[in-house]
PDB file of C-alpha atoms in Angstrom:
ATOM      1  CA  MET Z 503     -57.195  42.333  57.838  1.00  0.00           C
ATOM      2  CA  SER Z 504     -53.579  42.957  58.286  1.00  0.00           C
ATOM      3  CA  ASP Z 505     -51.340  44.965  56.042  1.00  0.00           C
ATOM      4  CA  THR Z 506     -48.627  42.338  55.888  1.00  0.00           C
ATOM      5  CA  PRO Z 507     -48.496  40.360  52.640  1.00  0.00           C
ATOM      6  CA  THR Z 508     -49.324  36.746  52.814  1.00  0.00           C
ATOM      7  CA  ASP Z 509     -47.855  33.940  50.775  1.00  0.00           C
ATOM      8  CA  GLU Z 510     -50.630  34.298  48.246  1.00  0.00           C
ATOM      9  CA  GLU Z 511     -49.967  38.019  47.732  1.00  0.00           C
ATOM     10  CA  GLU Z 512     -46.223  37.914  47.087  1.00  0.00           C
ATOM     11  CA  ALA Z 513     -44.413  40.498  44.961  1.00  0.00           C
ATOM     12  CA  PRO Z 514     -44.315  39.820  41.220  1.00  0.00           C
ATOM     13  CA  PRO Z 515     -41.400  37.651  40.066  1.00  0.00           C
ATOM     14  CA  LYS Z 516     -38.164  39.487  39.109  1.00  0.00           C
ATOM     15  CA  LYS Z 517     -37.618  40.131  35.435  1.00  0.00           C
ATOM     16  CA  SER Z 518     -34.548  38.734  33.687  1.00  0.00           C
ATOM     17  CA  LYS Z 519     -31.539  41.052  33.224  1.00  0.00           C
ATOM     18  CA  LEU Z 520     -30.341  39.109  30.193  1.00  0.00           C
ATOM     19  CA  PRO Z 521     -31.705  41.616  27.591  1.00  0.00           C
ATOM     20  CA  LEU Z 522     -29.964  44.472  29.429  1.00  0.00           C
ATOM     21  CA  ILE Z 523     -26.617  42.633  29.454  1.00  0.00           C
ATOM     22  CA  ILE Z 524     -26.923  41.690  25.770  1.00  0.00           C
ATOM     23  CA  GLY Z 525     -27.745  45.290  24.854  1.00  0.00           C
ATOM     24  CA  LEU Z 526     -24.758  46.605  26.814  1.00  0.00           C
ATOM     25  CA  VAL Z 527     -22.360  44.127  25.176  1.00  0.00           C
ATOM     26  CA  LEU Z 528     -23.673  44.939  21.698  1.00  0.00           C
ATOM     27  CA  ALA Z 529     -23.324  48.681  22.370  1.00  0.00           C
ATOM     28  CA  LEU Z 530     -19.698  48.247  23.462  1.00  0.00           C
ATOM     29  CA  VAL Z 531     -18.818  46.068  20.467  1.00  0.00           C
ATOM     30  CA  GLY Z 532     -20.541  48.469  18.064  1.00  0.00           C
ATOM     31  CA  GLY Z 533     -18.816  51.494  19.597  1.00  0.00           C
ATOM     32  CA  GLY Z 534     -15.413  49.816  19.467  1.00  0.00           C
ATOM     33  CA  GLY Z 535     -15.933  48.734  15.853  1.00  0.00           C
ATOM     34  CA  GLY Z 536     -17.051  52.230  14.860  1.00  0.00           C
ATOM     35  CA  PHE Z 537     -14.018  53.781  16.531  1.00  0.00           C
ATOM     36  CA  TYR Z 538     -11.654  51.363  14.772  1.00  0.00           C
ATOM     37  CA  ALA Z 539     -13.277  51.941  11.375  1.00  0.00           C
ATOM     38  CA  THR Z 540     -13.049  55.717  11.750  1.00  0.00           C
ATOM     39  CA  PHE Z 541      -9.549  55.746  13.240  1.00  0.00           C
ATOM     40  CA  SER Z 542      -8.101  53.419  10.604  1.00  0.00           C
ATOM     41  CA  GLY Z 543      -9.627  55.443   7.761  1.00  0.00           C
ATOM     42  CA  MET Z 544     -12.017  52.747   6.540  1.00  0.00           C
ATOM     43  CA  ILE Z 545     -14.851  55.294   6.745  1.00  0.00           C
ATOM     44  CA  LEU Z 546     -14.971  59.101   6.721  1.00  0.00           C
ATOM     45  CA  GLY Z 547     -12.020  59.589   4.387  1.00  0.00           C
ATOM     46  CA  GLY Z 548      -8.980  58.932   6.562  1.00  0.00           C
ATOM     47  CA  ASP Z 549      -5.949  60.669   4.965  1.00  0.00           C
ATOM     48  CA  ASP Z 550      -7.662  62.817   2.328  1.00  0.00           C
ATOM     49  CA  HIS Z 551      -6.131  65.975   3.796  1.00  0.00           C
ATOM     50  CA  ILE Z 552      -2.653  64.740   2.827  1.00  0.00           C
ATOM     51  CA  ASP Z 553      -3.694  64.538  -0.810  1.00  0.00           C
ATOM     52  CA  ASP Z 554      -5.071  68.092  -0.582  1.00  0.00           C
ATOM     53  CA  GLU Z 555      -1.719  69.379   0.731  1.00  0.00           C
ATOM     54  CA  ARG Z 556       0.162  67.607  -2.059  1.00  0.00           C
ATOM     55  CA  ALA Z 557      -2.195  69.087  -4.651  1.00  0.00           C
ATOM     56  CA  GLU Z 558      -1.248  72.605  -3.480  1.00  0.00           C
ATOM     57  CA  MET Z 559       2.484  71.948  -3.774  1.00  0.00           C
ATOM     58  CA  PRO Z 560       4.188  72.276  -7.148  1.00  0.00           C
ATOM     59  CA  PRO Z 561       5.645  69.126  -8.660  1.00  0.00           C
ATOM     60  CA  ALA Z 562       9.147  68.258  -7.543  1.00  0.00           C
ATOM     61  CA  VAL Z 563      11.978  69.114  -9.878  1.00  0.00           C
ATOM     62  CA  THR Z 564      13.955  66.042 -10.836  1.00  0.00           C
ATOM     63  CA  GLY Z 565      16.796  65.408 -13.188  1.00  0.00           C
ATOM     64  CA  PRO Z 566      19.679  67.702 -14.073  1.00  0.00           C
ATOM     65  CA  ASP Z 567      17.751  70.934 -13.440  1.00  0.00           C
ATOM     66  CA  VAL Z 568      18.318  71.021  -9.685  1.00  0.00           C
ATOM     67  CA  ASP Z 569      20.869  72.709  -7.493  1.00  0.00           C
ATOM     68  CA  TYR Z 570      21.803  72.055  -3.904  1.00  0.00           C
ATOM     69  CA  VAL Z 571      22.293  74.527  -1.099  1.00  0.00           C
ATOM     70  CA  ALA Z 572      24.332  73.271   1.856  1.00  0.00           C
ATOM     71  CA  VAL Z 573      22.944  73.937   5.320  1.00  0.00           C
ATOM     72  CA  ASP Z 574      25.587  74.628   7.942  1.00  0.00           C
ATOM     73  CA  GLN Z 575      26.350  71.788  10.329  1.00  0.00           C
ATOM     74  CA  LEU Z 576      24.316  71.968  13.536  1.00  0.00           C
ATOM     75  CA  VAL Z 577      25.414  70.515  16.866  1.00  0.00           C
ATOM     76  CA  ILE Z 578      22.502  70.200  19.281  1.00  0.00           C
ATOM     77  CA  SER Z 579      22.923  69.482  23.008  1.00  0.00           C
ATOM     78  CA  MET Z 580      20.605  66.670  24.060  1.00  0.00           C
ATOM     79  CA  ARG Z 581      18.458  66.763  27.201  1.00  0.00           C
ATOM     80  CA  ALA Z 582      19.394  64.842  30.356  1.00  0.00           C
ATOM     81  CA  PRO Z 583      17.381  61.593  30.012  1.00  0.00           C
ATOM     82  CA  SER Z 584      19.166  60.800  26.729  1.00  0.00           C
ATOM     83  CA  ASN Z 585      22.150  58.462  26.494  1.00  0.00           C
ATOM     84  CA  ALA Z 586      23.668  60.686  23.795  1.00  0.00           C
ATOM     85  CA  LYS Z 587      25.202  64.058  24.607  1.00  0.00           C
ATOM     86  CA  HIS Z 588      24.953  65.725  21.172  1.00  0.00           C
ATOM     87  CA  LEU Z 589      23.165  65.483  17.864  1.00  0.00           C
ATOM     88  CA  VAL Z 590      25.264  66.387  14.828  1.00  0.00           C
ATOM     89  CA  PHE Z 591      23.080  67.366  11.874  1.00  0.00           C
ATOM     90  CA  ARG Z 592      24.052  68.385   8.341  1.00  0.00           C
ATOM     91  CA  ALA Z 593      21.789  68.694   5.296  1.00  0.00           C
ATOM     92  CA  HIS Z 594      21.423  70.000   1.755  1.00  0.00           C
ATOM     93  CA  LEU Z 595      18.371  71.656   0.260  1.00  0.00           C
ATOM     94  CA  GLU Z 596      17.307  70.645  -3.253  1.00  0.00           C
ATOM     95  CA  VAL Z 597      16.231  73.810  -5.081  1.00  0.00           C
ATOM     96  CA  ALA Z 598      15.371  74.905  -8.580  1.00  0.00           C
ATOM     97  CA  PRO Z 599      18.302  76.729 -10.249  1.00  0.00           C
ATOM     98  CA  ALA Z 600      16.263  79.928 -10.489  1.00  0.00           C
ATOM     99  CA  ALA Z 601      15.606  79.920  -6.720  1.00  0.00           C
ATOM    100  CA  LYS Z 602      19.120  79.063  -5.541  1.00  0.00           C
ATOM    101  CA  GLU Z 603      20.282  82.616  -4.906  1.00  0.00           C
ATOM    102  CA  GLU Z 604      17.089  83.529  -3.023  1.00  0.00           C
ATOM    103  CA  VAL Z 605      17.296  80.414  -0.830  1.00  0.00           C
ATOM    104  CA  GLU Z 606      20.954  81.156  -0.052  1.00  0.00           C
ATOM    105  CA  LYS Z 607      19.911  84.617   1.178  1.00  0.00           C
ATOM    106  CA  LEU Z 608      17.374  82.989   3.497  1.00  0.00           C
ATOM    107  CA  LEU Z 609      19.815  80.378   4.820  1.00  0.00           C
ATOM    108  CA  PRO Z 610      20.239  82.022   8.278  1.00  0.00           C
ATOM    109  CA  ARG Z 611      16.454  81.766   8.778  1.00  0.00           C
ATOM    110  CA  VAL Z 612      16.501  78.133   7.622  1.00  0.00           C
ATOM    111  CA  VAL Z 613      19.268  77.311  10.102  1.00  0.00           C
ATOM    112  CA  ASP Z 614      17.325  79.063  12.862  1.00  0.00           C
ATOM    113  CA  VAL Z 615      14.143  77.097  12.119  1.00  0.00           C
ATOM    114  CA  LEU Z 616      15.994  73.765  11.988  1.00  0.00           C
ATOM    115  CA  ASN Z 617      17.955  74.554  15.138  1.00  0.00           C
ATOM    116  CA  SER Z 618      14.786  75.498  17.038  1.00  0.00           C
ATOM    117  CA  TYR Z 619      12.966  72.373  15.863  1.00  0.00           C
ATOM    118  CA  LEU Z 620      15.803  69.981  16.718  1.00  0.00           C
ATOM    119  CA  ARG Z 621      16.297  71.526  20.165  1.00  0.00           C
ATOM    120  CA  ALA Z 622      12.607  71.053  20.964  1.00  0.00           C
ATOM    121  CA  LEU Z 623      12.726  67.304  20.294  1.00  0.00           C
ATOM    122  CA  GLU Z 624      12.537  64.820  23.132  1.00  0.00           C
ATOM    123  CA  PRO Z 625      15.232  62.111  23.265  1.00  0.00           C
ATOM    124  CA  ALA Z 626      12.494  59.495  22.776  1.00  0.00           C
ATOM    125  CA  ASP Z 627      11.636  61.117  19.423  1.00  0.00           C
ATOM    126  CA  LEU Z 628      15.095  60.241  18.117  1.00  0.00           C
ATOM    127  CA  GLU Z 629      15.293  56.679  19.412  1.00  0.00           C
ATOM    128  CA  ASP Z 630      12.518  55.278  17.229  1.00  0.00           C
ATOM    129  CA  PRO Z 631      13.993  53.696  14.054  1.00  0.00           C
ATOM    130  CA  SER Z 632      11.307  55.238  11.845  1.00  0.00           C
ATOM    131  CA  SER Z 633      11.663  58.698  13.353  1.00  0.00           C
ATOM    132  CA  LEU Z 634      14.134  59.988  10.755  1.00  0.00           C
ATOM    133  CA  THR Z 635      11.505  59.916   7.996  1.00  0.00           C
ATOM    134  CA  ARG Z 636       9.001  61.794  10.157  1.00  0.00           C
ATOM    135  CA  LEU Z 637      11.614  64.319  11.307  1.00  0.00           C
ATOM    136  CA  ARG Z 638      12.746  64.906   7.720  1.00  0.00           C
ATOM    137  CA  ALA Z 639       9.181  65.652   6.620  1.00  0.00           C
ATOM    138  CA  GLN Z 640       8.672  68.048   9.541  1.00  0.00           C
ATOM    139  CA  MET Z 641      11.924  69.883   8.816  1.00  0.00           C
ATOM    140  CA  LEU Z 642      11.159  70.121   5.081  1.00  0.00           C
ATOM    141  CA  ARG Z 643       7.753  71.630   5.821  1.00  0.00           C
ATOM    142  CA  ARG Z 644       9.315  74.228   8.131  1.00  0.00           C
ATOM    143  CA  VAL Z 645      11.965  75.113   5.537  1.00  0.00           C
ATOM    144  CA  GLN Z 646       9.269  75.512   2.862  1.00  0.00           C
ATOM    145  CA  VAL Z 647       7.351  77.869   5.138  1.00  0.00           C
ATOM    146  CA  VAL Z 648      10.462  80.042   5.575  1.00  0.00           C
ATOM    147  CA  THR Z 649      11.567  80.043   1.926  1.00  0.00           C
ATOM    148  CA  GLY Z 650       8.163  80.072   0.263  1.00  0.00           C
ATOM    149  CA  ILE Z 651       6.267  77.503  -1.750  1.00  0.00           C
ATOM    150  CA  GLY Z 652       8.031  76.126  -4.802  1.00  0.00           C
ATOM    151  CA  LYS Z 653      11.581  77.117  -3.889  1.00  0.00           C
ATOM    152  CA  VAL Z 654      12.777  74.078  -1.893  1.00  0.00           C
ATOM    153  CA  ASN Z 655      11.821  70.688  -3.294  1.00  0.00           C
ATOM    154  CA  ASP Z 656      13.510  68.388  -0.820  1.00  0.00           C
ATOM    155  CA  LEU Z 657      15.687  68.211   2.265  1.00  0.00           C
ATOM    156  CA  LEU Z 658      18.538  65.734   2.015  1.00  0.00           C
ATOM    157  CA  ILE Z 659      19.991  64.635   5.338  1.00  0.00           C
ATOM    158  CA  MET Z 660      23.726  64.228   4.922  1.00  0.00           C
ATOM    159  CA  GLU Z 661      24.625  63.604   8.571  1.00  0.00           C
ATOM    160  CA  PHE Z 662      22.476  62.676  11.567  1.00  0.00           C
ATOM    161  CA  VAL Z 663      24.688  61.373  14.355  1.00  0.00           C
ATOM    162  CA  LEU Z 664      23.912  60.966  18.045  1.00  0.00           C
ATOM    163  CA  ASN Z 665      27.046  60.804  20.181  1.00  0.00           C
TER     164      ASN Z 665
END
């Protein structure tokens, strides 16, 4: 007898790859759906940490019991890829009357923090129409770190001009 297979002794027929393809497609769809659900906050909480930060902050003072501290005007040189040469920034800090004097003493530190933050921005950060709200929140948080919790309630942007 010879060792070569004959027509009667052929290899078993090949199995279908259809279950493997279906399993791969279902895995990709399930993974993509899970990522979207987690990323959008539909599952696993989403933005709960924001509520925790707000719970730690004292309530904002509104009404006639507020004072304002003017922040010196800042002129920031923009980086080369920007169409604008300078950013002119001026703001006021909304403070409780009892904290006004203390915040005024810390004003050089506040100006330093704002100046450092604005100089670190990329020109693309300023071109987005919704960027002012995000920048305002970032600057307020930095000012509150410098002055202490409960002293500065809000940062009011009086001038934000790119020229």
